[in-house]
Amino acid sequence: MIDRAESARKRDFMTERILILGGTREAAALAKELVACHGTDAVITSLAGRTKEPRPVAGRLRIGGFGGVEGLSAYLRAEHITRVIDATHPFAEQISANAIAACAQVNVPLETRIRPPWQRQAGDHWLHVPTITDAVAAIPQNACVLLALGSQHITPFANRSDVHFVIRMVDPPAALLPFAKHSVLIGRPSSDPIEEAQMLRENGITHIVCRNSGGAGAYAKIEAARSLALPVLMIARHGASY
């Protein structure tokens, strides 16, 4: 006699379960595509949880860290994941490294879909810097700087008390920011370069600091800087040369 519960369990093991390491527009588009092929329950998108209200994502959603390589390995086993797709932010180096190690541990295929970096165009005024520390040092005195970085990366700039920083954040800061001179813009960046240029003018921005994250979602500020001939301190990806 066939054990129906056991039969269902075996079918579950045979069903594809895809874990997307997300947090990018490309990851959300990929989730929608895969859900259309495999169904809602087959696709799980994991987000780090840095924003309070993430945009809706097709399929299942998981928010928060895994607890390192061992935690991710345990999750892959517990959820019977058959494939992992790394579609994280290009600077999310730790989770990408953990994914490589965890997938090797549990013998789960790993696919990487990291978007290519932006390339300098005619009219761009970029100063390539290898690290955030170098970006801090490269800002000229008395500049007014748009910090287009994640909130977890802005603290090193607080040492520049001679600079006014305009800090763009998706969510309001949980505590007072340690800057001598600063203002905060709450909200996601516009995808319209004309709107971004208007924002730069209204705030008296003289320089932009950002990471070379690539993709279309944050490129409007680069186009706006080009139109206004503003210098951009571009933090390079690890190991990149331009």
PDB file of C-alpha atoms in Angstrom, residues 32-33 44 55 64 80 95 97 101 105 118 134 147 149 162 191 198 233:
ATOM      1  CA  LYS A  32       8.492  37.415 -11.242  1.00  0.00           C
ATOM      2  CA  GLU A  33       9.860  35.493 -14.215  1.00  0.00           C
ATOM      3  CA  ILE A  44      11.964  32.371  -2.331  1.00  0.00           C
ATOM      4  CA  ARG A  55       8.883  46.653  -2.493  1.00  0.00           C
ATOM      5  CA  GLY A  64      16.963  38.933   7.578  1.00  0.00           C
ATOM      6  CA  HIS A  80      15.203  21.635   0.250  1.00  0.00           C
ATOM      7  CA  ILE A  95      26.602  37.297   1.399  1.00  0.00           C
ATOM      8  CA  ALA A  97      31.065  34.797  -0.360  1.00  0.00           C
ATOM      9  CA  ALA A 101      30.790  28.394   0.592  1.00  0.00           C
ATOM     10  CA  GLN A 105      28.879  22.487   1.458  1.00  0.00           C
ATOM     11  CA  TRP A 118      28.615  51.708 -15.085  1.00  0.00           C
ATOM     12  CA  ASP A 134      39.788  57.105  -0.019  1.00  0.00           C
ATOM     13  CA  LEU A 147      26.134  60.824  -0.088  1.00  0.00           C
ATOM     14  CA  LEU A 149      25.385  55.299  -0.164  1.00  0.00           C
ATOM     15  CA  ASP A 162      34.490  70.962   7.079  1.00  0.00           C
ATOM     16  CA  SER A 191      14.635  57.381 -12.025  1.00  0.00           C
ATOM     17  CA  GLN A 198      16.647  69.591  -9.830  1.00  0.00           C
ATOM     18  CA  LEU A 233      33.706  60.309  -6.460  1.00  0.00           C
TER      19      LEU A 233
END
